[in-house]
CSV table of C-alpha atoms and ligand atoms in Angstrom, one decimal:
chain,number,residue,atom,x,y,z
W,1434,UNK,CA,12.4,-5.4,-71.5
W,1435,UNK,CA,10.8,-3.6,-68.5
W,1436,UNK,CA,9.4,-6.8,-67.1
W,1437,UNK,CA,12.9,-8.5,-67.1
W,1438,UNK,CA,14.5,-5.6,-65.2
W,1439,UNK,CA,11.7,-5.6,-62.6
W,1440,UNK,CA,12.1,-9.3,-62.2
W,1441,UNK,CA,15.8,-8.9,-61.9
W,1442,UNK,CA,15.3,-6.2,-59.2
W,1443,UNK,CA,13.1,-8.6,-57.2
W,1444,UNK,CA,15.6,-11.4,-57.6
W,1445,UNK,CA,18.5,-9.2,-56.4
W,1446,UNK,CA,16.5,-8.0,-53.4
W,1447,UNK,CA,15.5,-11.6,-52.5
W,1448,UNK,CA,19.1,-12.6,-52.5
W,1449,UNK,CA,20.0,-9.6,-50.3
W,1450,UNK,CA,17.2,-10.3,-47.9
W,1451,UNK,CA,18.3,-13.9,-47.5
W,1452,UNK,CA,21.9,-13.0,-47.0
W,1453,UNK,CA,21.1,-10.1,-44.6
W,1454,UNK,CA,18.9,-12.2,-42.3
W,1455,UNK,CA,15.4,-11.5,-43.6
W,1456,UNK,CA,14.0,-14.8,-45.0
W,1457,UNK,CA,10.4,-13.8,-44.4
W,1458,UNK,CA,10.8,-10.6,-46.6
W,1459,UNK,CA,12.5,-12.8,-49.2
W,1460,UNK,CA,9.4,-15.0,-49.1
W,1461,UNK,CA,7.0,-12.1,-49.6
W,1462,UNK,CA,9.1,-10.7,-52.4
W,1463,UNK,CA,9.1,-14.2,-54.1
W,1464,UNK,CA,5.3,-14.1,-54.0
W,1465,UNK,CA,5.3,-10.6,-55.5
W,1466,UNK,CA,7.8,-11.6,-58.2
W,1467,UNK,CA,5.6,-14.6,-59.1
W,1468,UNK,CA,2.5,-12.4,-59.2
W,1469,UNK,CA,4.4,-9.9,-61.4
W,1470,UNK,CA,5.4,-12.7,-63.8
W,1471,UNK,CA,1.7,-13.8,-64.1
W,1472,UNK,CA,0.6,-10.2,-64.8
W,1473,UNK,CA,-1.3,-9.9,-61.5
W,1474,UNK,CA,-1.8,-6.8,-59.2
W,1475,UNK,CA,2.0,-6.5,-58.8
W,1476,UNK,CA,2.4,-6.0,-62.5
W,1477,UNK,CA,-0.4,-3.5,-62.6
W,1478,UNK,CA,1.2,-1.5,-59.7
W,1479,UNK,CA,4.6,-1.6,-61.3
W,1480,UNK,CA,3.4,-0.9,-64.8
W,1481,UNK,CA,4.2,2.8,-64.8
W,1482,UNK,CA,7.7,2.2,-63.5
W,1483,UNK,CA,9.9,3.9,-66.1
W,1484,UNK,CA,12.9,4.4,-64.0
W,1485,UNK,CA,15.6,1.8,-62.9
W,1486,UNK,CA,13.8,-0.6,-60.6
W,1487,UNK,CA,17.1,-1.6,-58.9
W,1488,UNK,CA,18.3,1.9,-58.4
W,1489,UNK,CA,14.9,2.9,-57.1
W,1490,UNK,CA,14.7,-0.1,-54.8
W,1491,UNK,CA,11.3,-1.0,-56.2
W,1492,UNK,CA,11.2,-4.4,-54.5
W,1493,UNK,CA,12.0,-2.7,-51.1
W,1494,UNK,CA,9.2,-0.2,-51.7
W,1495,UNK,CA,6.7,-3.1,-52.2
W,1496,UNK,CA,8.0,-4.9,-49.0
W,1497,UNK,CA,7.7,-1.6,-47.1
W,1498,UNK,CA,4.2,-0.9,-48.5
W,1499,UNK,CA,2.9,-4.3,-47.3
W,1500,UNK,CA,4.6,-3.9,-44.0
W,1501,UNK,CA,2.9,-0.5,-43.6
W,1502,UNK,CA,-0.4,-2.1,-44.3
W,1503,UNK,CA,0.3,-4.6,-41.5
W,1504,UNK,CA,1.5,-2.0,-39.1
W,1505,UNK,CA,-1.6,0.1,-39.6
W,1506,UNK,CA,-3.9,-2.9,-39.0
W,1507,UNK,CA,-5.4,-2.3,-42.4
W,1508,UNK,CA,-5.3,-6.0,-43.4
W,1509,UNK,CA,-5.9,-8.4,-40.5
W,1510,UNK,CA,-5.6,-11.5,-42.7
W,1511,UNK,CA,-2.1,-10.4,-43.8
W,1512,UNK,CA,-1.1,-9.4,-40.3
W,1513,UNK,CA,-2.1,-12.9,-39.1
W,1514,UNK,CA,0.6,-14.2,-41.5
W,1515,UNK,CA,3.3,-11.8,-40.5
W,1516,UNK,CA,5.9,-12.3,-37.8
W,1517,UNK,CA,5.9,-13.1,-34.9
W,1518,UNK,CA,3.2,-15.4,-36.2
W,1519,UNK,CA,4.1,-18.1,-38.7
W,1520,UNK,CA,2.3,-19.0,-41.9
W,1521,UNK,CA,2.3,-21.6,-44.7
W,1522,UNK,CA,3.4,-20.4,-48.1
W,1523,UNK,CA,-0.1,-20.9,-49.4
W,1524,UNK,CA,-1.7,-18.8,-46.6
W,1525,UNK,CA,0.9,-16.1,-47.0
W,1526,UNK,CA,0.4,-16.0,-50.8
W,1527,UNK,CA,-3.4,-15.7,-50.4
W,1528,UNK,CA,-3.1,-12.9,-47.8
W,1529,UNK,CA,-0.5,-10.9,-49.8
W,1530,UNK,CA,-2.6,-11.1,-53.0
W,1531,UNK,CA,-5.7,-10.1,-51.2
W,1532,UNK,CA,-4.0,-7.1,-49.6
W,1533,UNK,CA,-2.6,-6.0,-52.9
W,1534,UNK,CA,-6.1,-6.1,-54.2
W,1535,UNK,CA,-7.9,-4.5,-51.3
W,1536,UNK,CA,-5.3,-1.9,-50.4
W,1537,UNK,CA,-4.2,-1.1,-54.0
W,1538,UNK,CA,-4.5,2.7,-53.8
W,1539,UNK,CA,-2.7,2.9,-50.5
W,1540,UNK,CA,0.2,0.7,-51.8
W,1541,UNK,CA,0.4,2.6,-55.1
W,1542,UNK,CA,0.8,5.8,-53.2
W,1543,UNK,CA,3.3,4.3,-50.8
W,1544,UNK,CA,5.5,3.1,-53.7
W,1545,UNK,CA,6.0,6.7,-54.9
W,1546,UNK,CA,8.5,7.7,-52.2
W,1547,UNK,CA,11.9,6.2,-51.9
W,1548,UNK,CA,12.8,3.9,-48.9
W,1549,UNK,CA,13.9,5.8,-45.9
W,1550,UNK,CA,15.8,4.1,-43.1
W,1551,UNK,CA,17.7,5.0,-40.0
W,1552,UNK,CA,19.6,2.1,-38.5
W,1553,UNK,CA,20.3,2.6,-34.8
W,1554,UNK,CA,22.4,-0.6,-34.8
W,1555,UNK,CA,25.1,1.5,-36.5
W,1556,UNK,CA,25.7,3.4,-33.3
W,1557,UNK,CA,27.1,0.1,-32.0
W,1558,UNK,CA,29.9,0.5,-34.6
W,1559,UNK,CA,30.2,4.3,-34.4
W,1560,UNK,CA,30.6,4.4,-30.6
W,1561,UNK,CA,34.1,2.8,-30.9
W,1562,UNK,CA,35.0,5.6,-33.3
W,1563,UNK,CA,33.9,8.4,-31.0
W,1564,UNK,CA,35.9,6.8,-28.2
W,1565,UNK,CA,38.9,6.5,-30.5
W,1566,UNK,CA,38.7,10.2,-31.3
W,1567,UNK,CA,38.1,11.3,-27.7
W,1568,UNK,CA,41.1,9.2,-26.6
W,1569,UNK,CA,43.3,10.6,-29.4
W,1570,UNK,CA,42.5,14.2,-28.8
W,1571,UNK,CA,41.6,14.4,-25.1
W,1572,UNK,CA,39.0,17.1,-25.9
W,1573,UNK,CA,35.2,17.2,-25.9
W,1574,UNK,CA,33.5,16.6,-29.2
W,1575,UNK,CA,31.5,18.8,-31.5
W,1576,UNK,CA,29.7,16.3,-33.7
W,1577,UNK,CA,28.4,16.9,-37.3
W,1578,UNK,CA,26.5,14.1,-39.0
W,1579,UNK,CA,25.6,14.1,-42.6
W,1580,UNK,CA,22.9,11.9,-44.1
W,1581,UNK,CA,21.4,11.6,-40.6
W,1582,UNK,CA,17.9,10.6,-41.8
W,1583,UNK,CA,15.8,10.9,-38.6
W,1584,UNK,CA,18.8,11.6,-36.3
W,1585,UNK,CA,18.7,8.4,-34.4
W,1586,UNK,CA,22.5,8.1,-34.5
W,1587,UNK,CA,22.8,11.6,-33.3
W,1588,UNK,CA,22.0,10.6,-29.7
W,1589,UNK,CA,24.4,7.7,-29.7
W,1590,UNK,CA,25.7,8.7,-26.2
W,1591,UNK,CA,22.3,8.0,-24.7
W,1592,UNK,CA,22.1,4.3,-25.6
W,1593,UNK,CA,23.4,1.3,-23.7
W,1594,UNK,CA,26.1,-0.9,-25.3
W,1595,UNK,CA,27.5,-4.3,-24.7
W,1596,UNK,CA,30.6,-4.7,-26.9
W,1597,UNK,CA,32.2,-8.1,-26.3
W,1598,UNK,CA,32.9,-8.3,-22.6
W,1599,UNK,CA,32.6,-4.6,-21.9
W,1600,UNK,CA,29.6,-2.3,-21.3
W,1601,UNK,CA,29.1,1.4,-21.9
W,1602,UNK,CA,26.4,3.9,-21.4
W,1603,UNK,CA,23.2,4.2,-19.4
W,1604,UNK,CA,22.3,0.7,-18.1
W,1605,UNK,CA,18.6,1.8,-17.8
W,1606,UNK,CA,18.3,2.9,-21.4
W,1607,UNK,CA,15.8,0.7,-23.4
W,1608,UNK,CA,18.0,1.0,-26.5
W,1609,UNK,CA,20.4,-1.8,-25.9
W,1610,UNK,CA,23.0,-2.4,-28.6
W,1611,UNK,CA,24.9,-5.7,-28.3
W,1612,UNK,CA,26.4,-6.6,-31.6
W,1613,UNK,CA,28.1,-10.0,-32.0
W,1614,UNK,CA,31.6,-8.8,-31.3
W,1615,UNK,CA,35.0,-10.2,-32.3
W,1616,UNK,CA,38.5,-8.8,-32.1
W,1617,UNK,CA,39.8,-6.3,-29.5
W,1618,UNK,CA,37.8,-3.6,-27.8
W,1619,UNK,CA,37.5,0.1,-28.2
W,1620,UNK,CA,38.7,2.2,-25.3
W,1621,UNK,CA,35.4,1.9,-23.3
W,1622,UNK,CA,36.9,3.7,-20.3
W,1623,UNK,CA,37.7,6.9,-22.2
W,1624,UNK,CA,35.7,9.9,-21.0
W,1625,UNK,CA,33.8,11.4,-23.9
W,1626,UNK,CA,31.6,14.5,-23.8
W,1627,UNK,CA,29.6,15.9,-26.7
W,1628,UNK,CA,29.5,19.7,-26.4
W,1629,UNK,CA,27.4,20.3,-29.5
W,1630,UNK,CA,25.7,18.2,-32.1
W,1631,UNK,CA,24.2,19.1,-35.5
W,1632,UNK,CA,23.1,17.0,-38.4
W,1633,UNK,CA,21.7,17.4,-41.9
W,1634,UNK,CA,20.0,15.3,-44.5
W,1635,UNK,CA,18.8,16.1,-48.0
W,1636,UNK,CA,15.5,14.5,-47.1
W,1637,UNK,CA,15.3,14.4,-43.3
W,1638,UNK,CA,12.7,12.3,-41.5
W,1639,UNK,CA,10.5,14.4,-39.2
W,1640,UNK,CA,9.9,12.2,-36.1
W,1641,UNK,CA,7.0,14.5,-35.1
W,1642,UNK,CA,5.1,13.4,-38.1
W,1643,UNK,CA,3.3,10.0,-37.5
W,1644,UNK,CA,3.3,9.2,-41.3
W,1645,UNK,CA,7.1,9.6,-41.4
W,1646,UNK,CA,7.5,7.5,-38.3
W,1647,UNK,CA,5.4,4.8,-39.9
W,1648,UNK,CA,7.6,4.8,-43.0
W,1649,UNK,CA,10.7,4.3,-40.9
W,1650,UNK,CA,9.1,1.3,-39.2
W,1651,UNK,CA,7.7,-0.1,-42.4
W,1652,UNK,CA,11.1,-0.3,-44.0
W,1653,UNK,CA,12.4,-2.4,-41.2
W,1654,UNK,CA,12.1,-6.0,-42.5
W,1655,UNK,CA,9.1,-7.5,-40.9
W,1656,UNK,CA,10.9,-10.5,-39.4
W,1657,UNK,CA,13.5,-8.4,-37.7
W,1658,UNK,CA,11.4,-7.8,-34.6
W,1659,UNK,CA,14.3,-6.8,-32.4
W,1660,UNK,CA,15.3,-4.1,-34.8
W,1661,UNK,CA,11.7,-2.9,-34.9
W,1662,UNK,CA,11.5,-2.7,-31.1
W,1663,UNK,CA,14.9,-0.9,-30.9
W,1664,UNK,CA,13.7,1.6,-33.5
W,1665,UNK,CA,10.6,2.4,-31.5
W,1666,UNK,CA,12.7,2.9,-28.3
W,1667,UNK,CA,15.3,5.1,-30.2
W,1668,UNK,CA,12.5,7.2,-31.7
W,1669,UNK,CA,11.2,7.9,-28.2
W,1670,UNK,CA,14.7,9.0,-27.0
W,1671,UNK,CA,15.4,11.1,-30.1
W,1672,UNK,CA,12.1,12.9,-29.8
W,1673,UNK,CA,12.7,13.6,-26.2
W,1674,UNK,CA,16.2,15.0,-27.0
W,1675,UNK,CA,14.6,17.3,-29.5
W,1676,UNK,CA,17.5,17.7,-31.9
W,1677,UNK,CA,16.5,18.7,-35.4
W,1678,UNK,CA,18.1,17.2,-38.5
W,1679,UNK,CA,18.5,20.2,-40.9
W,1680,UNK,CA,17.3,19.9,-44.4
W,1681,UNK,CA,20.4,20.5,-46.5
W,1682,UNK,CA,22.6,19.0,-49.1
W,1683,UNK,CA,25.7,17.6,-47.4
W,1684,UNK,CA,28.2,19.5,-49.5
W,1685,UNK,CA,27.1,23.0,-48.7
W,1686,UNK,CA,26.2,22.1,-45.1
W,1687,UNK,CA,29.7,20.6,-44.4
W,1688,UNK,CA,31.3,23.7,-46.1
W,1689,UNK,CA,29.4,26.0,-43.8
W,1690,UNK,CA,29.8,24.0,-40.6
W,1691,UNK,CA,33.6,23.5,-41.1
W,1692,UNK,CA,34.0,27.2,-41.7
W,1693,UNK,CA,32.9,27.9,-38.2
W,1694,UNK,CA,35.6,28.1,-35.5
W,1695,UNK,CA,35.4,25.6,-32.7
W,1696,UNK,CA,38.4,26.1,-30.4
W,1697,UNK,CA,38.8,23.8,-27.4
W,1698,UNK,CA,36.9,20.9,-28.8
W,1699,UNK,CA,37.4,18.3,-31.6
W,1700,UNK,CA,35.1,18.7,-34.6
W,1701,UNK,CA,33.9,15.3,-35.7
W,1702,UNK,CA,32.4,14.9,-39.2
W,1703,UNK,CA,30.7,11.5,-39.3
W,1704,UNK,CA,28.4,9.5,-41.5
W,1705,UNK,CA,27.1,6.0,-42.0
W,1706,UNK,CA,25.9,4.2,-45.2
W,1707,UNK,CA,25.2,7.4,-47.1
W,1708,UNK,CA,28.3,8.2,-49.1
W,1709,UNK,CA,27.2,6.1,-52.1
W,1710,UNK,CA,23.9,8.0,-52.4
W,1711,UNK,CA,25.5,11.3,-53.2
W,1712,UNK,CA,26.6,12.2,-56.7
W,1713,UNK,CA,30.3,12.2,-57.5
W,1714,UNK,CA,30.4,16.0,-57.6
W,1715,UNK,CA,28.9,16.2,-54.1
W,1716,UNK,CA,31.5,13.7,-52.8
W,1717,UNK,CA,34.3,15.6,-54.4
W,1718,UNK,CA,33.1,18.9,-52.9
W,1719,UNK,CA,33.0,17.4,-49.4
W,1720,UNK,CA,36.4,15.8,-49.9
W,1721,UNK,CA,37.8,19.2,-50.8
W,1722,UNK,CA,36.3,20.8,-47.7
W,1723,UNK,CA,37.7,18.0,-45.6
W,1724,UNK,CA,41.2,18.6,-47.1
W,1725,UNK,CA,40.9,22.3,-46.1
W,1726,UNK,CA,39.7,21.6,-42.6
W,1727,UNK,CA,42.4,19.0,-42.0
W,1728,UNK,CA,45.1,21.5,-43.1
W,1729,UNK,CA,43.7,24.0,-40.6
W,1730,UNK,CA,43.4,21.6,-37.7
W,1731,UNK,CA,45.5,22.2,-34.6
W,1732,UNK,CA,45.9,20.5,-31.3
W,1733,UNK,CA,43.6,23.0,-29.7
W,1734,UNK,CA,41.0,22.5,-32.4
W,1735,UNK,CA,41.5,19.1,-33.9
W,1736,UNK,CA,39.3,17.7,-36.8
W,1737,UNK,CA,38.3,14.1,-37.2
W,1738,UNK,CA,36.5,12.3,-40.1
W,1739,UNK,CA,34.7,9.1,-39.0
W,1740,UNK,CA,32.8,7.1,-41.5
W,1741,UNK,CA,31.1,3.7,-41.6
W,1742,UNK,CA,30.6,3.0,-45.3
W,1743,UNK,CA,31.1,0.2,-47.8
W,1744,UNK,CA,34.8,-0.6,-48.1
W,1745,UNK,CA,36.8,-0.2,-51.2
W,1746,UNK,CA,39.1,-3.2,-50.7
W,1747,UNK,CA,37.5,-5.6,-48.2
W,1748,UNK,CA,33.9,-7.0,-48.6
W,1749,UNK,CA,31.2,-5.3,-46.6
W,1750,UNK,CA,31.2,-2.0,-44.7
W,1751,UNK,CA,34.1,-0.8,-42.6
W,1752,UNK,CA,34.6,2.0,-40.2
W,1753,UNK,CA,37.6,4.3,-40.8
W,1754,UNK,CA,38.8,7.3,-38.9
W,1755,UNK,CA,41.3,10.0,-39.6
W,1756,UNK,CA,42.3,12.5,-36.9
W,1757,UNK,CA,44.1,15.8,-37.7
W,1758,UNK,CA,46.7,17.1,-37.0
W,1759,UNK,CA,48.5,13.9,-37.7
W,1760,UNK,CA,46.2,12.6,-40.4
W,1761,UNK,CA,46.8,8.8,-39.9
W,1762,UNK,CA,43.9,7.0,-41.6
W,1763,UNK,CA,42.9,3.9,-39.6
W,1764,UNK,CA,40.5,1.1,-40.2
W,1765,UNK,CA,38.8,0.6,-36.8
W,1766,UNK,CA,36.3,-2.1,-37.7
W,1767,UNK,CA,34.5,-4.1,-40.3
W,1768,UNK,CA,30.9,-4.8,-39.6
W,1769,UNK,CA,27.5,-6.0,-40.9
W,1770,UNK,CA,25.7,-3.1,-42.6
W,1771,UNK,CA,23.1,-2.9,-39.8
W,1772,UNK,CA,25.8,-3.2,-37.1
W,1773,UNK,CA,24.6,-6.7,-36.0
W,1774,UNK,CA,28.2,-8.1,-36.1
W,1775,UNK,CA,31.4,-6.1,-35.6
W,1776,UNK,CA,35.0,-7.2,-36.1
W,1777,UNK,CA,37.1,-4.7,-34.2
W,1778,UNK,CA,40.3,-4.3,-36.2
W,1779,UNK,CA,42.1,-1.8,-34.2
W,1780,UNK,CA,44.5,-2.7,-31.4
W,1781,UNK,CA,42.9,-3.5,-28.1
W,1782,UNK,CA,43.2,-0.3,-26.0
W,1783,UNK,CA,43.4,0.1,-22.3
W,1784,UNK,CA,40.6,2.2,-20.9
W,1785,UNK,CA,41.1,5.4,-19.0
W,1786,UNK,CA,41.3,9.1,-19.6
W,1787,UNK,CA,43.9,10.5,-21.9
W,1788,UNK,CA,46.2,12.9,-20.2
W,1789,UNK,CA,48.4,14.5,-22.8
W,1790,UNK,CA,50.3,13.5,-25.9
W,1791,UNK,CA,47.0,12.4,-27.3
W,1792,UNK,CA,48.0,12.3,-31.0
W,1793,UNK,CA,50.9,10.0,-30.2
W,1794,UNK,CA,48.4,7.5,-28.7
W,1795,UNK,CA,46.9,7.0,-32.2
W,1796,UNK,CA,50.2,5.6,-33.4
W,1797,UNK,CA,50.9,3.7,-30.2
W,1798,UNK,CA,47.7,1.7,-30.5
W,1799,UNK,CA,48.0,1.0,-34.2
W,1800,UNK,CA,47.2,-2.5,-35.3
W,1801,UNK,CA,49.0,-4.4,-38.0
W,1802,UNK,CA,45.7,-5.6,-39.4
W,1803,UNK,CA,44.8,-2.0,-40.2
C,2722,SAM,C1,20.7,4.7,-46.2
C,2722,SAM,S1,20.3,6.2,-45.4
C,2722,SAM,C2,21.4,6.1,-44.0
C,2722,SAM,C3,20.8,7.0,-42.9
C,2722,SAM,C4,21.7,7.0,-41.7
C,2722,SAM,N1,23.0,7.5,-41.9
C,2722,SAM,C5,21.9,5.6,-41.1
C,2722,SAM,O1,23.0,5.1,-41.0
C,2722,SAM,O2,20.9,5.0,-40.7
C,2722,SAM,C6,21.1,7.4,-46.5
C,2722,SAM,C7,20.7,8.8,-46.1
C,2722,SAM,O3,21.5,9.7,-46.9
C,2722,SAM,C8,20.8,10.8,-47.2
C,2722,SAM,N2,21.4,11.6,-48.3
C,2722,SAM,C9,21.6,11.1,-49.6
C,2722,SAM,N3,22.2,12.1,-50.3
C,2722,SAM,C10,22.4,13.1,-49.5
C,2722,SAM,C11,23.0,14.4,-49.7
C,2722,SAM,N4,23.5,14.8,-50.9
C,2722,SAM,N5,23.1,15.2,-48.6
C,2722,SAM,C12,22.6,14.8,-47.4
C,2722,SAM,N6,22.0,13.6,-47.2
C,2722,SAM,C13,21.9,12.8,-48.2
C,2722,SAM,C14,19.4,10.2,-47.6
C,2722,SAM,O4,18.4,11.1,-47.6
C,2722,SAM,C15,19.3,9.2,-46.4
C,2722,SAM,O5,18.7,9.7,-45.3
């Protein structure tokens, strides 16, 4: 039954919103699920949904659509119920149902495109990985990001970080990442320099397009106001930096990039929360290219693979890193999917520049918890 699967999709998303810190979005989705069950406007809007509503993140599309209505000031009564303001369940229900009715065409159109997100908080996890690589190789970095979305994690070295008791980056930067931190610390004193950076996405977000910027904002859960403010600040920085996320499938792009010689620097292939969205054949092709690149890596031109992705064995995402030559695969951290909490798993490292013997340092700092 289509209606059962749509209701199951709403139910799952409500659970995820509650467990990932968005009780308000869970409330909105509860109202929509109830309306769907009664055959209201939600049911009419979802009537043509023939594809898998869970795989398509249909509930998230609805939440994004309503948030976009609020962000564009298209429904003042609904905006009056949205954070930072509070609302009773009855008031919220009335405003949601009215907006569905009055803004139906806009919402129908919004539902057609898949959710698109770019979580800056993940830079708070990735930074430790870049420092780990810089420390291990002692060379400047040539970074290659796949599934980069709008490219907000491409300019990670412009943000300011507070990681436990340590700080890193430009203290005047309005993007301030301060995840709840446990465990040791990355090597915050390691000099790190990015000599070139490129990124691709199969469906990149163009930050110069106001409609695409709106979609990015709309898919931030409406009660996560800090994330929203951080996103705005990161968009400003990324636009000023002017890097372009290339439209390309990751498999061919990685193959082409890794075929290019890059002596005197460490080539870093990195990605966050994107691996699961690629078909198996694409993942296999990238893995084969990584195997080739790792075999060709030398101390003068090392290769590193840094990834923050759902873990196979532990619950939740983890950040792993492999640096070649050497090829030891280490778990650096486990973290919340948005980077709001980080458990640093790798050995606490002293800061300071690497002189030589960089690859030995990877082993020297290995952590039994790895
Ligand atoms: C959940 S988003 C994560 C975006 C970003 N990495 C982040 O952490 O915020 C997943 C991204 O992977 C991209 N993607 C999915 N399949 C892809 C492929 N085959 N090649 C390149 N990018 C892909 C999507 O377009 C989307 O931008």
